[in-house]
PDB file of C-alpha atoms in Angstrom:
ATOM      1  CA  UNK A  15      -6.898   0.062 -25.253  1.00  0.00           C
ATOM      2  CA  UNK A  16      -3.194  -0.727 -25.205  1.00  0.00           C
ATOM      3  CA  UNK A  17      -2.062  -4.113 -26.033  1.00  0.00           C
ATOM      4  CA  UNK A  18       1.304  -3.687 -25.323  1.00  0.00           C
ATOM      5  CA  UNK A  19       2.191  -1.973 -22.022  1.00  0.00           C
ATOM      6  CA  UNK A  20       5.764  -1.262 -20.756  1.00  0.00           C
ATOM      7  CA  UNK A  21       4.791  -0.347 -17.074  1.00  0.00           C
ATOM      8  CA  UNK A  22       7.943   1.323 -16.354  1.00  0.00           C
ATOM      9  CA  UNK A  23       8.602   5.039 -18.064  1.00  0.00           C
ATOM     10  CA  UNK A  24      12.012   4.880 -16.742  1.00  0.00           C
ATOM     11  CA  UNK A  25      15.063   2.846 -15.072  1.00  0.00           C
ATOM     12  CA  UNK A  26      18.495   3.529 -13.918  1.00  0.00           C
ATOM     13  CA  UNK A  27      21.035   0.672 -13.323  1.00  0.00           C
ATOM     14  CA  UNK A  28      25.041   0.748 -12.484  1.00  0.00           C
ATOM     15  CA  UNK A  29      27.520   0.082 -15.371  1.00  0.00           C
ATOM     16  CA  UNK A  30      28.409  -3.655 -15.235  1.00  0.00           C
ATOM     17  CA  UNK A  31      24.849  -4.632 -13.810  1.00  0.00           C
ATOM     18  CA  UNK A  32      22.054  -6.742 -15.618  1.00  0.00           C
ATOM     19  CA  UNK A  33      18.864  -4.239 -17.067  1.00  0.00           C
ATOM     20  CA  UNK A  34      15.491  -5.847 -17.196  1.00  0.00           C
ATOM     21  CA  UNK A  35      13.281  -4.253 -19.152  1.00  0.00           C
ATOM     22  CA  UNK A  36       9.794  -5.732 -18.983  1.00  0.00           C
ATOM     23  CA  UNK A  37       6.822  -5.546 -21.194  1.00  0.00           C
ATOM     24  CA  UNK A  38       3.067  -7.094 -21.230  1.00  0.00           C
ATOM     25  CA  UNK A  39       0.776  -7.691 -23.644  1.00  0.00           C
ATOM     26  CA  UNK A  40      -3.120  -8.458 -23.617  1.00  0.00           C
ATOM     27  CA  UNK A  41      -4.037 -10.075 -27.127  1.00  0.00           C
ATOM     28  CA  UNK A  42      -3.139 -13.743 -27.016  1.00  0.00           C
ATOM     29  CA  UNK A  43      -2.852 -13.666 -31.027  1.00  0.00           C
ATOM     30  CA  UNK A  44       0.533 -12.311 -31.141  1.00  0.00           C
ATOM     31  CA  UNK A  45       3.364 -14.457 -32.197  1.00  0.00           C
ATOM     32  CA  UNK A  46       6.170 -12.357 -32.935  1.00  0.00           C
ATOM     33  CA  UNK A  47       7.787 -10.053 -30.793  1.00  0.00           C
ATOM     34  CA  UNK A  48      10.717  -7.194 -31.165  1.00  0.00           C
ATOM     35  CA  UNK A  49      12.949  -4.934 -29.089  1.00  0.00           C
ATOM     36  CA  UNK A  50      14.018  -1.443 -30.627  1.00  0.00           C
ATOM     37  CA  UNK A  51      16.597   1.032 -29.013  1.00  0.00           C
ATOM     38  CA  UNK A  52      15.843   4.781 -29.822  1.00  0.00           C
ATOM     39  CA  UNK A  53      18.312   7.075 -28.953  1.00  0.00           C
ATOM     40  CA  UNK A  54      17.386  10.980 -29.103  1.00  0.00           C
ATOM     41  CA  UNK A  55      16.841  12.355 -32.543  1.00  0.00           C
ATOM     42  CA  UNK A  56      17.425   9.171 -34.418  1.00  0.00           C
ATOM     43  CA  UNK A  57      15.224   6.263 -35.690  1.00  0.00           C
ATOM     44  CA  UNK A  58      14.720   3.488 -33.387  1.00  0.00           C
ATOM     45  CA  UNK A  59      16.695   0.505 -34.422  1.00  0.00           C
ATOM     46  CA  UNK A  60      15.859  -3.727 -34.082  1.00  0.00           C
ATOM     47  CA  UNK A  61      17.830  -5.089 -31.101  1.00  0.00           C
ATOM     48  CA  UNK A  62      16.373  -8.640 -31.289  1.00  0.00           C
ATOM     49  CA  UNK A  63      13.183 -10.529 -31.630  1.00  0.00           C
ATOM     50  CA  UNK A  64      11.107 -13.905 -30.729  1.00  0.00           C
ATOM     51  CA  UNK A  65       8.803 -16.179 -32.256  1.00  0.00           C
ATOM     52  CA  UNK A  66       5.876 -17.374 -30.022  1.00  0.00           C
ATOM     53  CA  UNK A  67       7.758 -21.009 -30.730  1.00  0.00           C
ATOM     54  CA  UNK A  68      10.659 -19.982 -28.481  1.00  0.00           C
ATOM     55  CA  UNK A  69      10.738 -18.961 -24.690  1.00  0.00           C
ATOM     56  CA  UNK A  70      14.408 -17.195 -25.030  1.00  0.00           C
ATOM     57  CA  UNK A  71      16.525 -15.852 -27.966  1.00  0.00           C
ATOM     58  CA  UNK A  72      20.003 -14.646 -27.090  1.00  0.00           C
ATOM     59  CA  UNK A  73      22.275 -12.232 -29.619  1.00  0.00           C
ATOM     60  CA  UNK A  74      25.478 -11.280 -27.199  1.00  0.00           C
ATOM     61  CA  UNK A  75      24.684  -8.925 -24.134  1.00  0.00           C
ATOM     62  CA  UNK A  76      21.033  -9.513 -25.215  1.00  0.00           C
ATOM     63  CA  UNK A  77      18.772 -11.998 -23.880  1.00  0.00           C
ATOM     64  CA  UNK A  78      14.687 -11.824 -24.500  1.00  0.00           C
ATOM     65  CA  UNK A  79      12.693 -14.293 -22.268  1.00  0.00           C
ATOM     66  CA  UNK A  80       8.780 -14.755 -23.782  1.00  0.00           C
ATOM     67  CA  UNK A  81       6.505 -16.185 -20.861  1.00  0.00           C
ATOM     68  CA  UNK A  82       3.279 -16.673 -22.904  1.00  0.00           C
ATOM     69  CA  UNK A  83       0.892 -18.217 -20.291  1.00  0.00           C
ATOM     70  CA  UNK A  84       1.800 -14.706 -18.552  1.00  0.00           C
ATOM     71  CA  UNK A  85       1.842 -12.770 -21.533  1.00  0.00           C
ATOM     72  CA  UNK A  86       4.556 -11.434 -20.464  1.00  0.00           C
ATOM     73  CA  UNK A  87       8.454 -10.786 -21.927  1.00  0.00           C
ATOM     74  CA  UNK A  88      11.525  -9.244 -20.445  1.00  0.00           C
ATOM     75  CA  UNK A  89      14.926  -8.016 -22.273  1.00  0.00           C
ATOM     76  CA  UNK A  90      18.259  -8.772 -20.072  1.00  0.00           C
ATOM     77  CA  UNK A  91      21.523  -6.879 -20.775  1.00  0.00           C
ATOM     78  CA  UNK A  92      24.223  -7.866 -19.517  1.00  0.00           C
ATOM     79  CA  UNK A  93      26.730  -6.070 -18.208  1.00  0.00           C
ATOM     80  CA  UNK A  94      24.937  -3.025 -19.061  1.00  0.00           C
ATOM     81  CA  UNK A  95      27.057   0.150 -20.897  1.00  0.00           C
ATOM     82  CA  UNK A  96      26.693   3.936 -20.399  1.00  0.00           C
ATOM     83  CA  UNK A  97      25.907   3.392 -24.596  1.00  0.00           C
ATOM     84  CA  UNK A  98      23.007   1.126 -23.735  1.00  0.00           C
ATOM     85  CA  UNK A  99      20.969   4.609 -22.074  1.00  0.00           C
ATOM     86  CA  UNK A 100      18.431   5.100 -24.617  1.00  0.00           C
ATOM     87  CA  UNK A 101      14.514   4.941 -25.057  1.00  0.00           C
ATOM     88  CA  UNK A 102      13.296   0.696 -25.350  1.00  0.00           C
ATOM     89  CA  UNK A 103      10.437   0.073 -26.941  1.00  0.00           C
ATOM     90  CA  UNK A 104       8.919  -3.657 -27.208  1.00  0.00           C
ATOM     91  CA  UNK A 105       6.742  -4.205 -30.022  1.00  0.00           C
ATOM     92  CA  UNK A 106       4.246  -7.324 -31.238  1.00  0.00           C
ATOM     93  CA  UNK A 107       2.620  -8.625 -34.575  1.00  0.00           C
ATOM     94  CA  UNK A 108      -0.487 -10.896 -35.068  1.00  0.00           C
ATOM     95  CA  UNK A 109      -0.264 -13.237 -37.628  1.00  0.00           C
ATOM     96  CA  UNK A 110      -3.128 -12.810 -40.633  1.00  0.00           C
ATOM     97  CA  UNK A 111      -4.514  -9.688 -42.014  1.00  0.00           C
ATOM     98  CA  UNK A 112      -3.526  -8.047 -38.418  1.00  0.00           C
ATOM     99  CA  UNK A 113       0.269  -9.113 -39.150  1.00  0.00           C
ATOM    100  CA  UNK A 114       1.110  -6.126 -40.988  1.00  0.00           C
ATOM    101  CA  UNK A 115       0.956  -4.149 -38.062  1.00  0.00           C
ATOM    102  CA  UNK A 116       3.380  -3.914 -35.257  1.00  0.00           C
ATOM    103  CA  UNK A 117       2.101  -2.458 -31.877  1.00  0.00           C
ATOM    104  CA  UNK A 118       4.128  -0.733 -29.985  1.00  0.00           C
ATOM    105  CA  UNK A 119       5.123  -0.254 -25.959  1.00  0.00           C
ATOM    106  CA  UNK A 120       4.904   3.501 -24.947  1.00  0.00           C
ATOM    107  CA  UNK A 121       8.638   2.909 -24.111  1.00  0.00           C
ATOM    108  CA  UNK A 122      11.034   2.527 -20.924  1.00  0.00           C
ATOM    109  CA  UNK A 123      14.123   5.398 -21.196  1.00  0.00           C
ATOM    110  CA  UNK A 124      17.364   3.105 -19.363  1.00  0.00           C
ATOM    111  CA  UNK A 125      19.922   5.155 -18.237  1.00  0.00           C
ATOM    112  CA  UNK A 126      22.980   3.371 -17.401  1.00  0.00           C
ATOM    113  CA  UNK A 127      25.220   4.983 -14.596  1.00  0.00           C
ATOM    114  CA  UNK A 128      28.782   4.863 -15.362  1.00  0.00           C
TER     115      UNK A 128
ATOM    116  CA  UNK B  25      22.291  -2.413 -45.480  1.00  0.00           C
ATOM    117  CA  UNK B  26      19.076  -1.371 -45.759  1.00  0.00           C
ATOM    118  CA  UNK B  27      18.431   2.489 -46.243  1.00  0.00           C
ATOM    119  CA  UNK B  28      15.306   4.553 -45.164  1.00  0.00           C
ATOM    120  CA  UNK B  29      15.938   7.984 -46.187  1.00  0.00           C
ATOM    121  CA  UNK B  30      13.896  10.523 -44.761  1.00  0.00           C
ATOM    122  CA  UNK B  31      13.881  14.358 -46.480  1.00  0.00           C
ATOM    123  CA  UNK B  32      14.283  16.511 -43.602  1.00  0.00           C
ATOM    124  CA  UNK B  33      15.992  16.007 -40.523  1.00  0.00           C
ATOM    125  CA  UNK B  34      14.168  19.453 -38.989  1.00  0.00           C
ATOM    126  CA  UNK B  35      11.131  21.265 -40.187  1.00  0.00           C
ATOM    127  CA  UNK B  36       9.329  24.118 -38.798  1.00  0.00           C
ATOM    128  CA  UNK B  37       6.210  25.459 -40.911  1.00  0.00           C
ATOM    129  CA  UNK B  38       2.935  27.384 -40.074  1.00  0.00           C
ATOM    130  CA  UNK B  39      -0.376  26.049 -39.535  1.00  0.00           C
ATOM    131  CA  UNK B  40      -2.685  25.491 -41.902  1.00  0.00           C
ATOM    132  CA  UNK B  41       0.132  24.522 -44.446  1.00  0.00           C
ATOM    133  CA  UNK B  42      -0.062  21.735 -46.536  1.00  0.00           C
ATOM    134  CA  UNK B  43       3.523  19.473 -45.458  1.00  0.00           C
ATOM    135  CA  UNK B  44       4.772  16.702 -47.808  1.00  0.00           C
ATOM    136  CA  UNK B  45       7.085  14.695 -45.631  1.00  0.00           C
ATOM    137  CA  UNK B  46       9.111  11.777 -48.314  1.00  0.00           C
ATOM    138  CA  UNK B  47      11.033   8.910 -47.224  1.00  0.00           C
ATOM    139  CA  UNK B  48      12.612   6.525 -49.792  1.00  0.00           C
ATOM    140  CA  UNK B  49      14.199   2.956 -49.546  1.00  0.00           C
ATOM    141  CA  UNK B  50      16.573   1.163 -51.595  1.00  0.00           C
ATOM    142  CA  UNK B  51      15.963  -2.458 -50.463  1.00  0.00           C
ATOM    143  CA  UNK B  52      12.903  -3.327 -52.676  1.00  0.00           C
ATOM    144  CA  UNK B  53      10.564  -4.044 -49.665  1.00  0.00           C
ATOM    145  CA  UNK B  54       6.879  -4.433 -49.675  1.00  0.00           C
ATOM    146  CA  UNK B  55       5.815  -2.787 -46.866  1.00  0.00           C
ATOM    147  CA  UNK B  56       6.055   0.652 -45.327  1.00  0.00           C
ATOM    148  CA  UNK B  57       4.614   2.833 -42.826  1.00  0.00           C
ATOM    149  CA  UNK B  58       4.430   6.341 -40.941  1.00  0.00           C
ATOM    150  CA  UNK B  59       4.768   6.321 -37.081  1.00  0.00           C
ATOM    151  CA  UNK B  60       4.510   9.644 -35.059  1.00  0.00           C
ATOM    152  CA  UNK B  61       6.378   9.139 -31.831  1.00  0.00           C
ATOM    153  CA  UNK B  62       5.680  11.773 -28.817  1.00  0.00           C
ATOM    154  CA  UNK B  63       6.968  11.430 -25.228  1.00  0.00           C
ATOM    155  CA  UNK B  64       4.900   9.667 -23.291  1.00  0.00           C
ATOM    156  CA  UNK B  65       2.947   8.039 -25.964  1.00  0.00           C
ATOM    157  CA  UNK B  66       5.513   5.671 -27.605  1.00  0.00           C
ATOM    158  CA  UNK B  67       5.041   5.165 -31.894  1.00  0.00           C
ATOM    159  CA  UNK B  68       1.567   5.404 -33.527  1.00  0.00           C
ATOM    160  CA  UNK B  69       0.640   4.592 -36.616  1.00  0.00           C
ATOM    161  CA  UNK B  70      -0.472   6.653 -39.038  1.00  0.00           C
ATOM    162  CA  UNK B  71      -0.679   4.904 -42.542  1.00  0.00           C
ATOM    163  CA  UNK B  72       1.069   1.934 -44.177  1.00  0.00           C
ATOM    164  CA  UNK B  73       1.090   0.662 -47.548  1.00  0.00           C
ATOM    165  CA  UNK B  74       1.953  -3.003 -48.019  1.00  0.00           C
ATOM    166  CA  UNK B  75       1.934  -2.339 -51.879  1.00  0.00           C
ATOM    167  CA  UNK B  76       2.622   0.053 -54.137  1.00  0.00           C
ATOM    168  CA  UNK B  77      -0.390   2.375 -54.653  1.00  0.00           C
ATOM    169  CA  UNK B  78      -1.871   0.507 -51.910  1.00  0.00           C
ATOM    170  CA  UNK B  79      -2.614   2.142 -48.274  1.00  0.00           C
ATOM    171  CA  UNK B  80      -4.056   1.387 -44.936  1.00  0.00           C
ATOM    172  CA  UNK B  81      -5.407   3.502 -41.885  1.00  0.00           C
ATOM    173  CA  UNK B  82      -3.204   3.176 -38.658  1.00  0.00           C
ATOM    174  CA  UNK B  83      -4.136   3.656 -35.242  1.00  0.00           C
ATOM    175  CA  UNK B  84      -3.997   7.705 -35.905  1.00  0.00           C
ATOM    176  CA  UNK B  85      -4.769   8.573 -39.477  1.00  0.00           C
ATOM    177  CA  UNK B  86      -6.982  11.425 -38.979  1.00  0.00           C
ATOM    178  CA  UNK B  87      -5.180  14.641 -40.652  1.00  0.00           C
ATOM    179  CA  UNK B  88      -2.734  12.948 -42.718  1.00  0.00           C
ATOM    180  CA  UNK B  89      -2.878  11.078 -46.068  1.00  0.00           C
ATOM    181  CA  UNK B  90      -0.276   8.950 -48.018  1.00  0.00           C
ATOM    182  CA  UNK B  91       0.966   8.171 -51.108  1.00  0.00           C
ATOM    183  CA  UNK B  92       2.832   5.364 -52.755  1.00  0.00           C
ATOM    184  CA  UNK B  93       3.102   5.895 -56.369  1.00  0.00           C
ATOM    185  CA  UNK B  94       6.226   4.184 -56.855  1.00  0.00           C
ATOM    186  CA  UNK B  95       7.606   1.300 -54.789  1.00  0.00           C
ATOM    187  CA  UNK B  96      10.312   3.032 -52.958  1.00  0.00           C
ATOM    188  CA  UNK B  97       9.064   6.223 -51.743  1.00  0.00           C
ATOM    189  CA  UNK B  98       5.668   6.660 -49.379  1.00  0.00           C
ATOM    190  CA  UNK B  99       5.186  10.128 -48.848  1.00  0.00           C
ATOM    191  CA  UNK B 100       2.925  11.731 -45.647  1.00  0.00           C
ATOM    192  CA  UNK B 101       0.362  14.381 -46.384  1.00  0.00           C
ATOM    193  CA  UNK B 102      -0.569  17.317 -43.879  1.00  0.00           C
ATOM    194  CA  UNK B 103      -3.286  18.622 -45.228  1.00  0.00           C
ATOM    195  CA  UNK B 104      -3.386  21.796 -43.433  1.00  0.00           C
ATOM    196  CA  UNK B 105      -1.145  21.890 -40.566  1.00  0.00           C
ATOM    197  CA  UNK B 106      -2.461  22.361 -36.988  1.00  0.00           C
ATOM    198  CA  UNK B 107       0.546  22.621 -34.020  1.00  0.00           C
ATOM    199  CA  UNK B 108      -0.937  19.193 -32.436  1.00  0.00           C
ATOM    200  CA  UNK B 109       1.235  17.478 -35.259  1.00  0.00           C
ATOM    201  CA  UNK B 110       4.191  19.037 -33.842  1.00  0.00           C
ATOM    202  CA  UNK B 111       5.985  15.604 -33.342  1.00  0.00           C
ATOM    203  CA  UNK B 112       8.811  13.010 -34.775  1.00  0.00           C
ATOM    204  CA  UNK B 113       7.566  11.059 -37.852  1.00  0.00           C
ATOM    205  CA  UNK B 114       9.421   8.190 -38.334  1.00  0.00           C
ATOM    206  CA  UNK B 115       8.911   6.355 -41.882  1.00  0.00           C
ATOM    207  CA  UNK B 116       9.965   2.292 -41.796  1.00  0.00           C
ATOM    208  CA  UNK B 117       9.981  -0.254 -44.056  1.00  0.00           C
ATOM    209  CA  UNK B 118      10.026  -4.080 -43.976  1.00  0.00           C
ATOM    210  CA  UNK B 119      10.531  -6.925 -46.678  1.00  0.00           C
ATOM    211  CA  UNK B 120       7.087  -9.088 -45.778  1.00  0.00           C
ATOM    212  CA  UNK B 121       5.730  -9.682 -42.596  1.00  0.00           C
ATOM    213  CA  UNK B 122       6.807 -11.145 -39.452  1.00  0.00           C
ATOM    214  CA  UNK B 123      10.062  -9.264 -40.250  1.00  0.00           C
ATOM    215  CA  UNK B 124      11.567  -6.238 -38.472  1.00  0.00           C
ATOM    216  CA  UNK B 125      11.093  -2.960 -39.316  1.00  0.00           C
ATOM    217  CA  UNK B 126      13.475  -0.711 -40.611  1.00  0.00           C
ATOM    218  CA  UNK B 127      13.466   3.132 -38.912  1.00  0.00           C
ATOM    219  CA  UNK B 128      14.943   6.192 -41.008  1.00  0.00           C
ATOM    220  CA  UNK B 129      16.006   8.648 -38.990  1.00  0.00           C
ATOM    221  CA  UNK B 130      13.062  10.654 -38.692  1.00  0.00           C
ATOM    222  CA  UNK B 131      11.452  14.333 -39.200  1.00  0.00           C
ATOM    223  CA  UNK B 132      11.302  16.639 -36.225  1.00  0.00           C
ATOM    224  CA  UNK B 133       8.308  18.837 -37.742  1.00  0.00           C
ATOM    225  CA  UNK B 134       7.157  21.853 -35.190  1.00  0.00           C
ATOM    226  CA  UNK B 135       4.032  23.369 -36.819  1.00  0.00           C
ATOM    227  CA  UNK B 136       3.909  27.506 -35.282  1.00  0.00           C
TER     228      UNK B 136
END
């Protein structure tokens, strides 16, 4: 059963255009959630994060909006880069004996047209 | 900065070895873990420790073991290597929880 779904393997978007990148989740106990960026043969690496306290955290071309009721949060770049293609994976923690986990999204691969 | 050091970049080996794959970090953190990331299937977790000589099951532990003997270096155990652990292991670490993980830069293993 997958608690954290990113629905789409794949998107392409124009230099200078906004990315959304979308992701779900199903257990209503998280409270902390994280974007990675994994490019090819290297180890994925934090982009930026939200506490369940907060419905957007911004860190420069980075925006994450966390819609709870919906379970739902999105990552916005803006103006996307030809060095933002790379593998994004969304990932999700629990608080209690569950928080030492992080889930992880099967992924979305951006490619970013120059 | 924090560094996660992983052993091998590449690996090939035969099945039915028995693969050690190390990963050390110098930032004093509690917690670390093995992920195995295929296409298609995102990162799954195979073991973490949140204490030295401490360990937990993951989502996928069947095949592998761990140790953590000291506090910077948790090592991955295949037992005897079969080719469907042909993948990238990626070894993280993080301070306490509700933090972010820190990747190394991961083991390609191919198992022939």
């Amino acid at each position: 059963d997958q608690q954290v779904k990113q629905n789409s393997p794949s998107l392409s978007v124009q230099e200078g255009r906004i990315s959304i990148l979308n992701c779900d989740y199903t257990n209503s106990m998280f409270d902390y959630f994280l974007w990675y960026k994994k490019y090819p043969a290297e180890g994925p690496t934090f982009l930026i994060s939200i506490s369940s306290i907060k419905d957007k955290n911004e860190d420069g071309r980075f925006t994450v909006f966390l819609n709870k009721s919906a379970k739902h949060l999105s990552l916005h770049i803006v103006p996307s880069q030809p060095g933002d293609s790379a593998v994004y994976f969304c990932a999700a923690s629990a608080p209690g004996a569950g928080s030492y986990q992080l889930t992880f999204g099967k992924g979305t691969k951006l490619s970013v047209i120059p | 900065d924090v560094k996660v050091t992983q052993s091998s970049r590449y690996l090939v080996k035969r099945t039915g070895e028995k693969v050690f794959l190390e990963c050390v970090q110098d930032m004093d953190h509690e917690n670390m873990f093995w992920y195995r990331q295929d296409p298609g299937l995102g990162l799954r977790l195979i073991y973490f420790s949140y204490d030295v000589k401490m360990k937990e099951k993951g989502d996928i532990p069947e095949g592998y073991s761990v140790s953590r003997e000291k506090k910077e270096r948790f090592s991955l155990i295949l037992e005897s290597a079969s080719t469907n652990q042909t993948s990238m292991y990626l070894c993280a670490t993080r301070r306490t929880t509700n933090e972010k993980l820190f990747f190394g830069s991961g083991t390609q293993l191919s198992v022939l």
